mmCIF file of C-alpha atoms and ligand atoms in Angstrom:
data_model
loop_
_atom_site.group_PDB
_atom_site.id
_atom_site.type_symbol
_atom_site.label_atom_id
_atom_site.label_comp_id
_atom_site.label_asym_id
_atom_site.label_seq_id
_atom_site.Cartn_x
_atom_site.Cartn_y
_atom_site.Cartn_z
ATOM 1 C CA MET C 25 158.389 175.270 181.521
ATOM 2 C CA GLU C 26 155.321 176.596 183.528
ATOM 3 C CA ASP C 27 155.632 179.208 185.965
ATOM 4 C CA TYR C 28 159.421 178.726 188.208
ATOM 5 C CA THR C 29 159.204 181.647 190.088
ATOM 6 C CA ASN C 30 156.265 181.338 191.354
ATOM 7 C CA PRO C 31 156.824 178.183 194.025
ATOM 8 C CA TYR C 32 159.629 180.356 195.233
ATOM 9 C CA LYS C 33 158.348 183.162 195.961
ATOM 10 C CA LYS C 34 158.736 183.023 200.207
ATOM 11 C CA THR C 35 162.247 181.321 198.495
ATOM 12 C CA ALA C 36 163.395 184.500 196.803
ATOM 13 C CA ALA C 37 161.570 186.416 199.562
ATOM 14 C CA PHE C 38 163.586 185.068 202.813
ATOM 15 C CA TRP C 39 167.169 185.090 201.047
ATOM 16 C CA ASP C 40 166.659 188.455 200.190
ATOM 17 C CA GLN C 41 166.425 189.503 203.364
ATOM 18 C CA ALA C 42 169.405 187.397 204.177
ATOM 19 C CA PHE C 43 171.381 189.294 201.865
ATOM 20 C CA TYR C 44 170.502 192.439 202.637
ATOM 21 C CA GLN C 45 171.910 191.771 206.018
ATOM 22 C CA ALA C 46 174.838 189.720 205.184
ATOM 23 C CA PRO C 47 178.369 192.232 205.217
ATOM 24 C CA ASP C 48 180.301 192.542 202.444
ATOM 25 C CA PHE C 49 183.218 189.641 202.048
ATOM 26 C CA ASP C 50 186.979 189.660 200.956
ATOM 27 C CA PRO C 51 187.591 187.095 198.165
ATOM 28 C CA GLU C 52 191.021 187.133 198.874
ATOM 29 C CA LYS C 53 190.292 186.049 202.663
ATOM 30 C CA PRO C 54 190.368 182.054 203.341
ATOM 31 C CA LEU C 55 186.378 180.507 204.197
ATOM 32 C CA GLY C 56 187.634 179.271 207.477
ATOM 33 C CA PHE C 57 187.136 175.118 206.091
ATOM 34 C CA ARG C 58 189.620 174.082 204.938
ATOM 35 C CA GLU C 59 188.339 170.874 203.172
ATOM 36 C CA LEU C 60 186.110 173.460 201.203
ATOM 37 C CA GLU C 61 189.397 174.886 200.022
ATOM 38 C CA LYS C 62 190.463 171.913 199.042
ATOM 39 C CA ALA C 63 187.647 171.158 197.010
ATOM 40 C CA LEU C 64 187.439 174.501 195.475
ATOM 41 C CA GLN C 65 191.356 173.729 194.787
ATOM 42 C CA TRP C 66 190.217 170.550 192.631
ATOM 43 C CA LEU C 67 187.797 172.490 190.446
ATOM 44 C CA GLY C 68 190.132 174.802 189.869
ATOM 45 C CA GLU C 69 192.930 172.690 188.395
ATOM 46 C CA GLU C 70 192.642 173.805 185.053
ATOM 47 C CA LYS C 71 191.125 177.060 185.399
ATOM 48 C CA PRO C 72 188.095 176.743 184.480
ATOM 49 C CA ARG C 73 185.007 179.484 183.816
ATOM 50 C CA VAL C 74 182.366 178.032 186.711
ATOM 51 C CA LEU C 75 179.139 177.932 187.055
ATOM 52 C CA ASP C 76 177.542 178.716 189.997
ATOM 53 C CA PHE C 77 174.064 177.982 190.696
ATOM 54 C CA GLY C 78 171.953 179.236 194.137
ATOM 55 C CA CYS C 79 175.300 180.803 194.178
ATOM 56 C CA GLY C 80 174.063 183.654 196.880
ATOM 57 C CA HIS C 81 176.186 186.544 197.038
ATOM 58 C CA GLY C 82 179.435 184.468 195.023
ATOM 59 C CA ARG C 83 180.986 183.948 198.112
ATOM 60 C CA ILE C 84 182.280 180.506 197.276
ATOM 61 C CA LEU C 85 182.624 181.500 193.098
ATOM 62 C CA LEU C 86 184.314 184.722 193.979
ATOM 63 C CA CYS C 87 187.243 182.911 196.483
ATOM 64 C CA SER C 88 187.443 179.994 193.869
ATOM 65 C CA ASN C 89 188.819 182.899 191.194
ATOM 66 C CA LYS C 90 192.196 182.317 193.939
ATOM 67 C CA HIS C 91 192.043 178.896 193.103
ATOM 68 C CA GLY C 92 192.794 178.588 189.878
ATOM 69 C CA VAL C 93 188.905 179.620 188.791
ATOM 70 C CA SER C 94 189.189 181.701 185.973
ATOM 71 C CA GLN C 95 185.684 183.060 184.842
ATOM 72 C CA GLY C 96 182.575 182.878 186.884
ATOM 73 C CA VAL C 97 178.426 182.783 186.195
ATOM 74 C CA GLY C 98 176.720 182.615 189.048
ATOM 75 C CA VAL C 99 172.936 182.801 189.117
ATOM 76 C CA ASP C 100 170.380 183.391 192.024
ATOM 77 C CA ILE C 101 166.908 183.826 192.165
ATOM 78 C CA SER C 102 167.253 186.096 195.233
ATOM 79 C CA LYS C 103 167.445 190.150 193.909
ATOM 80 C CA GLU C 104 169.878 191.228 197.145
ATOM 81 C CA ALA C 105 172.193 188.561 196.485
ATOM 82 C CA VAL C 106 172.791 188.993 192.772
ATOM 83 C CA GLU C 107 173.168 192.751 193.515
ATOM 84 C CA LYS C 108 175.629 192.275 196.415
ATOM 85 C CA GLY C 109 177.785 189.568 193.903
ATOM 86 C CA GLN C 110 177.622 192.075 191.606
ATOM 87 C CA HIS C 111 179.106 195.029 194.488
ATOM 88 C CA ILE C 112 181.481 192.779 195.490
ATOM 89 C CA ALA C 113 182.850 191.366 192.618
ATOM 90 C CA LYS C 114 183.269 195.376 191.302
ATOM 91 C CA LYS C 115 184.830 196.236 194.800
ATOM 92 C CA PHE C 116 187.914 193.490 194.326
ATOM 93 C CA GLY C 117 188.060 193.794 190.841
ATOM 94 C CA LEU C 118 186.684 190.738 189.332
ATOM 95 C CA ASP C 119 183.310 192.508 187.590
ATOM 96 C CA LYS C 120 185.186 191.583 184.243
ATOM 97 C CA ASN C 121 185.421 188.079 184.369
ATOM 98 C CA PHE C 122 182.399 186.946 187.317
ATOM 99 C CA GLU C 123 179.085 187.852 186.293
ATOM 100 C CA PHE C 124 175.453 187.660 187.966
ATOM 101 C CA ILE C 125 172.282 186.901 187.182
ATOM 102 C CA GLN C 126 169.007 187.210 188.504
ATOM 103 C CA GLY C 127 166.742 183.513 188.207
ATOM 104 C CA GLY C 128 166.839 180.336 187.875
ATOM 105 C CA ILE C 129 166.608 177.570 185.640
ATOM 106 C CA PRO C 130 164.916 179.202 182.719
ATOM 107 C CA GLU C 131 168.208 181.175 183.055
ATOM 108 C CA LEU C 132 170.302 178.506 182.278
ATOM 109 C CA LYS C 133 168.859 178.433 178.106
ATOM 110 C CA LYS C 134 170.848 180.938 177.159
ATOM 111 C CA PHE C 135 174.138 179.194 177.681
ATOM 112 C CA LYS C 136 175.284 176.712 174.771
ATOM 113 C CA ASP C 137 176.352 172.938 175.770
ATOM 114 C CA ASP C 138 179.651 172.487 176.863
ATOM 115 C CA SER C 139 179.724 176.250 177.856
ATOM 116 C CA PHE C 140 181.234 175.467 181.353
ATOM 117 C CA GLN C 141 184.819 173.414 182.683
ATOM 118 C CA GLY C 142 183.210 173.382 186.306
ATOM 119 C CA VAL C 143 180.112 173.969 188.247
ATOM 120 C CA ILE C 144 178.957 174.647 191.637
ATOM 121 C CA ILE C 145 175.583 173.346 193.517
ATOM 122 C CA PHE C 146 176.160 174.544 196.626
ATOM 123 C CA ASN C 147 172.671 173.885 198.535
ATOM 124 C CA VAL C 148 170.420 174.347 196.554
ATOM 125 C CA LEU C 149 169.544 171.435 195.052
ATOM 126 C CA ASP C 150 167.999 169.939 198.074
ATOM 127 C CA ASN C 151 166.137 173.905 198.479
ATOM 128 C CA LEU C 152 164.517 172.354 194.746
ATOM 129 C CA LEU C 153 161.460 171.048 193.926
ATOM 130 C CA PRO C 154 162.274 167.616 192.692
ATOM 131 C CA ASP C 155 160.815 167.659 189.623
ATOM 132 C CA HIS C 156 163.106 170.667 189.134
ATOM 133 C CA GLY C 157 166.093 169.496 190.746
ATOM 134 C CA LYS C 158 165.906 166.528 188.405
ATOM 135 C CA LEU C 159 165.605 169.644 185.337
ATOM 136 C CA LEU C 160 168.500 171.376 186.861
ATOM 137 C CA ILE C 161 170.672 168.136 186.755
ATOM 138 C CA GLU C 162 169.780 167.316 183.322
ATOM 139 C CA GLU C 163 170.856 171.258 182.341
ATOM 140 C CA ILE C 164 174.023 170.745 184.168
ATOM 141 C CA LYS C 165 175.029 167.293 182.017
ATOM 142 C CA ARG C 166 174.192 169.941 179.097
ATOM 143 C CA LEU C 167 176.621 172.669 179.952
ATOM 144 C CA LEU C 168 179.775 170.770 181.415
ATOM 145 C CA SER C 169 182.514 170.049 179.281
ATOM 146 C CA PRO C 170 183.448 166.556 178.481
ATOM 147 C CA GLY C 171 185.982 166.006 181.580
ATOM 148 C CA GLY C 172 184.644 168.933 183.542
ATOM 149 C CA LYS C 173 184.335 169.187 186.878
ATOM 150 C CA PHE C 174 181.158 169.439 189.618
ATOM 151 C CA LEU C 175 180.886 170.189 193.158
ATOM 152 C CA LEU C 176 177.808 169.932 194.624
ATOM 153 C CA LYS C 177 177.394 169.978 198.592
ATOM 154 C CA LEU C 178 174.035 168.989 200.326
ATOM 155 C CA ASN C 179 172.222 169.006 203.744
ATOM 156 C CA PRO C 180 172.860 165.496 205.397
ATOM 157 C CA PHE C 181 170.021 162.616 204.741
ATOM 158 C CA LEU C 182 167.664 162.524 207.480
ATOM 159 C CA THR C 183 165.773 159.897 209.213
ATOM 160 C CA PRO C 184 162.074 160.385 209.657
ATOM 161 C CA ARG C 185 163.242 160.600 213.762
ATOM 162 C CA GLU C 186 165.892 163.821 212.731
ATOM 163 C CA ILE C 187 163.176 164.974 210.934
ATOM 164 C CA SER C 188 160.401 165.541 213.306
ATOM 165 C CA ASP C 189 163.395 166.417 216.074
ATOM 166 C CA ASN C 190 164.995 168.984 213.373
ATOM 167 C CA LEU C 191 162.074 170.310 211.205
ATOM 168 C CA PRO C 192 159.270 170.261 213.635
ATOM 169 C CA ASN C 193 156.951 172.723 212.457
ATOM 170 C CA SER C 194 157.084 171.233 208.492
ATOM 171 C CA VAL C 195 154.398 170.224 206.133
ATOM 172 C CA PRO C 196 155.706 167.196 203.914
ATOM 173 C CA LEU C 197 154.317 167.677 200.747
ATOM 174 C CA GLU C 198 154.976 164.445 199.330
ATOM 175 C CA ASP C 199 157.425 161.495 199.754
ATOM 176 C CA ASN C 200 160.306 163.086 200.712
ATOM 177 C CA LEU C 201 159.809 166.686 200.303
ATOM 178 C CA PHE C 202 158.658 168.912 202.853
ATOM 179 C CA LEU C 203 157.744 172.820 203.349
ATOM 180 C CA GLU C 204 160.004 174.013 205.842
ATOM 181 C CA GLN C 205 158.215 176.610 208.249
ATOM 182 C CA SER C 206 160.435 179.505 206.460
ATOM 183 C CA GLY C 207 159.045 178.839 203.637
ATOM 184 C CA LEU C 208 161.984 176.763 202.264
ATOM 185 C CA TYR C 209 160.934 173.579 200.614
ATOM 186 C CA PHE C 210 163.718 170.855 202.007
ATOM 187 C CA TRP C 211 164.097 168.050 199.540
ATOM 188 C CA ASN C 212 165.458 164.881 201.419
ATOM 189 C CA ILE C 213 167.703 163.423 198.875
ATOM 190 C CA PRO C 214 169.435 159.805 199.473
ATOM 191 C CA SER C 215 173.062 159.800 198.365
ATOM 192 C CA GLU C 216 172.027 156.497 196.154
ATOM 193 C CA LYS C 217 169.280 158.283 193.901
ATOM 194 C CA LEU C 218 171.725 161.271 193.410
ATOM 195 C CA LYS C 219 173.815 158.780 192.006
ATOM 196 C CA ASN C 220 170.968 157.352 189.760
ATOM 197 C CA LEU C 221 170.425 161.420 188.675
ATOM 198 C CA MET C 222 173.676 161.748 187.986
ATOM 199 C CA ALA C 223 173.996 158.722 185.209
ATOM 200 C CA PRO C 224 175.688 158.250 182.837
ATOM 201 C CA GLU C 225 176.559 161.331 181.822
ATOM 202 C CA LEU C 226 178.283 162.467 185.452
ATOM 203 C CA THR C 227 180.127 160.202 187.716
ATOM 204 C CA ILE C 228 180.656 160.635 191.297
ATOM 205 C CA GLU C 229 184.318 160.396 192.523
ATOM 206 C CA LYS C 230 184.086 161.052 195.781
ATOM 207 C CA GLU C 231 182.019 161.740 199.164
ATOM 208 C CA ASN C 232 183.503 163.781 201.687
ATOM 209 C CA GLU C 233 181.118 164.613 205.105
ATOM 210 C CA ILE C 234 182.167 168.621 205.627
ATOM 211 C CA ASN C 235 182.599 169.708 208.986
ATOM 212 C CA GLN C 236 181.124 173.402 208.983
ATOM 213 C CA GLY C 237 181.401 174.082 213.050
ATOM 214 C CA PRO C 238 179.131 173.405 216.018
ATOM 215 C CA ASN C 239 175.784 175.680 214.616
ATOM 216 C CA ALA C 240 175.473 173.773 211.384
ATOM 217 C CA PRO C 241 174.727 170.259 210.417
ATOM 218 C CA LYS C 242 177.447 167.941 208.919
ATOM 219 C CA ASN C 243 177.083 168.453 204.728
ATOM 220 C CA ARG C 244 177.810 166.088 201.712
ATOM 221 C CA LEU C 245 180.132 167.213 199.359
ATOM 222 C CA PHE C 246 180.735 164.997 196.312
ATOM 223 C CA PHE C 247 183.029 165.257 193.376
ATOM 224 C CA ILE C 248 181.966 164.816 190.652
ATOM 225 C CA GLN C 249 182.443 164.509 186.836
ATOM 226 C CA LYS C 250 181.566 164.213 183.680
ATOM 227 C CA ILE C 251 182.998 161.676 181.278
ATOM 228 C CA ASN C 252 185.515 161.988 178.178
HETATM 229 C C1 SAM Q 330 171.252 178.270 201.086
HETATM 230 S S1 SAM Q 330 171.956 179.453 200.209
HETATM 231 C C2 SAM Q 330 173.767 179.204 199.309
HETATM 232 C C3 SAM Q 330 174.041 180.225 198.963
HETATM 233 C C4 SAM Q 330 175.821 179.509 198.149
HETATM 234 N N1 SAM Q 330 175.637 178.669 197.353
HETATM 235 C C5 SAM Q 330 177.109 179.498 198.999
HETATM 236 O O1 SAM Q 330 176.948 178.047 199.503
HETATM 237 O O2 SAM Q 330 177.387 180.372 200.377
HETATM 238 C C6 SAM Q 330 170.861 179.217 199.013
HETATM 239 C C7 SAM Q 330 170.788 180.052 197.934
HETATM 240 O O3 SAM Q 330 169.633 179.461 196.850
HETATM 241 C C8 SAM Q 330 168.908 180.429 195.968
HETATM 242 N N2 SAM Q 330 167.884 179.953 195.664
HETATM 243 C C9 SAM Q 330 167.078 179.218 196.242
HETATM 244 N N3 SAM Q 330 166.192 178.628 195.342
HETATM 245 C C10 SAM Q 330 166.598 179.133 193.850
HETATM 246 C C11 SAM Q 330 165.842 178.952 192.641
HETATM 247 N N4 SAM Q 330 164.558 177.923 192.865
HETATM 248 N N5 SAM Q 330 166.561 179.052 191.670
HETATM 249 C C12 SAM Q 330 167.980 179.748 191.746
HETATM 250 N N6 SAM Q 330 168.815 180.102 193.075
HETATM 251 C C13 SAM Q 330 167.700 179.507 194.180
HETATM 252 C C14 SAM Q 330 168.643 181.349 197.382
HETATM 253 O O4 SAM Q 330 168.357 182.515 196.602
HETATM 254 C C15 SAM Q 330 170.015 181.631 197.929
HETATM 255 O O5 SAM Q 330 170.265 182.590 197.733
#
């Protein structure tokens, strides 16, 4: 792969700053959104080993432990996020079963086919360049074992009107791809397109709308399974 980190320098700097300031959390405490807890219960039913790509400081990954997830690997481009994740895992005695790796899609190469029975990708696929997003989905198809479960959370699909209202200073780079003022990419993915990218190995079992409070946009949450 050509240099992966280069296009994400601003992304990494943005999240480094955010996670540097983030307080520790207690993985035992509820996330505060019942639908997310229920989704993690679904993921954790078979006590899986889980990959969380774009894990941040591991809030979702470490909280998934109480819902049955037995082991986890978090991958994130932000050094600060990964270090904080490692620190919190250690603080709560989870570091034997949960590890954090700084990097991105190239780091996934080190894992063998069918290495994970579960995957979490929350609010990162739509911040990738589309070619990388497609590559990530191909890697998930390889890494998830047959029957494995995959939770994918995304921003809502925005109409052109919503783009100009919500992202007024963003720069269009190509069809459905924008560069936000923050330096983050926004890949505006229609749900139908997602279905096509998943096929044929991954099937979308259910799509839910997640309400994350008054200051956050409603997200799409997809329950996906790899065919047996
Ligand atoms: C919105 S945060 C979500 C964090 C976590 N998934 C959650 O839901 O709490 C996006 C995360 O994706 C990571 N990220 C963004 N682009 C990435 C890339 N190209 N490769 C790996 N991680 C990336 C960021 O560093 C950040 O931690």
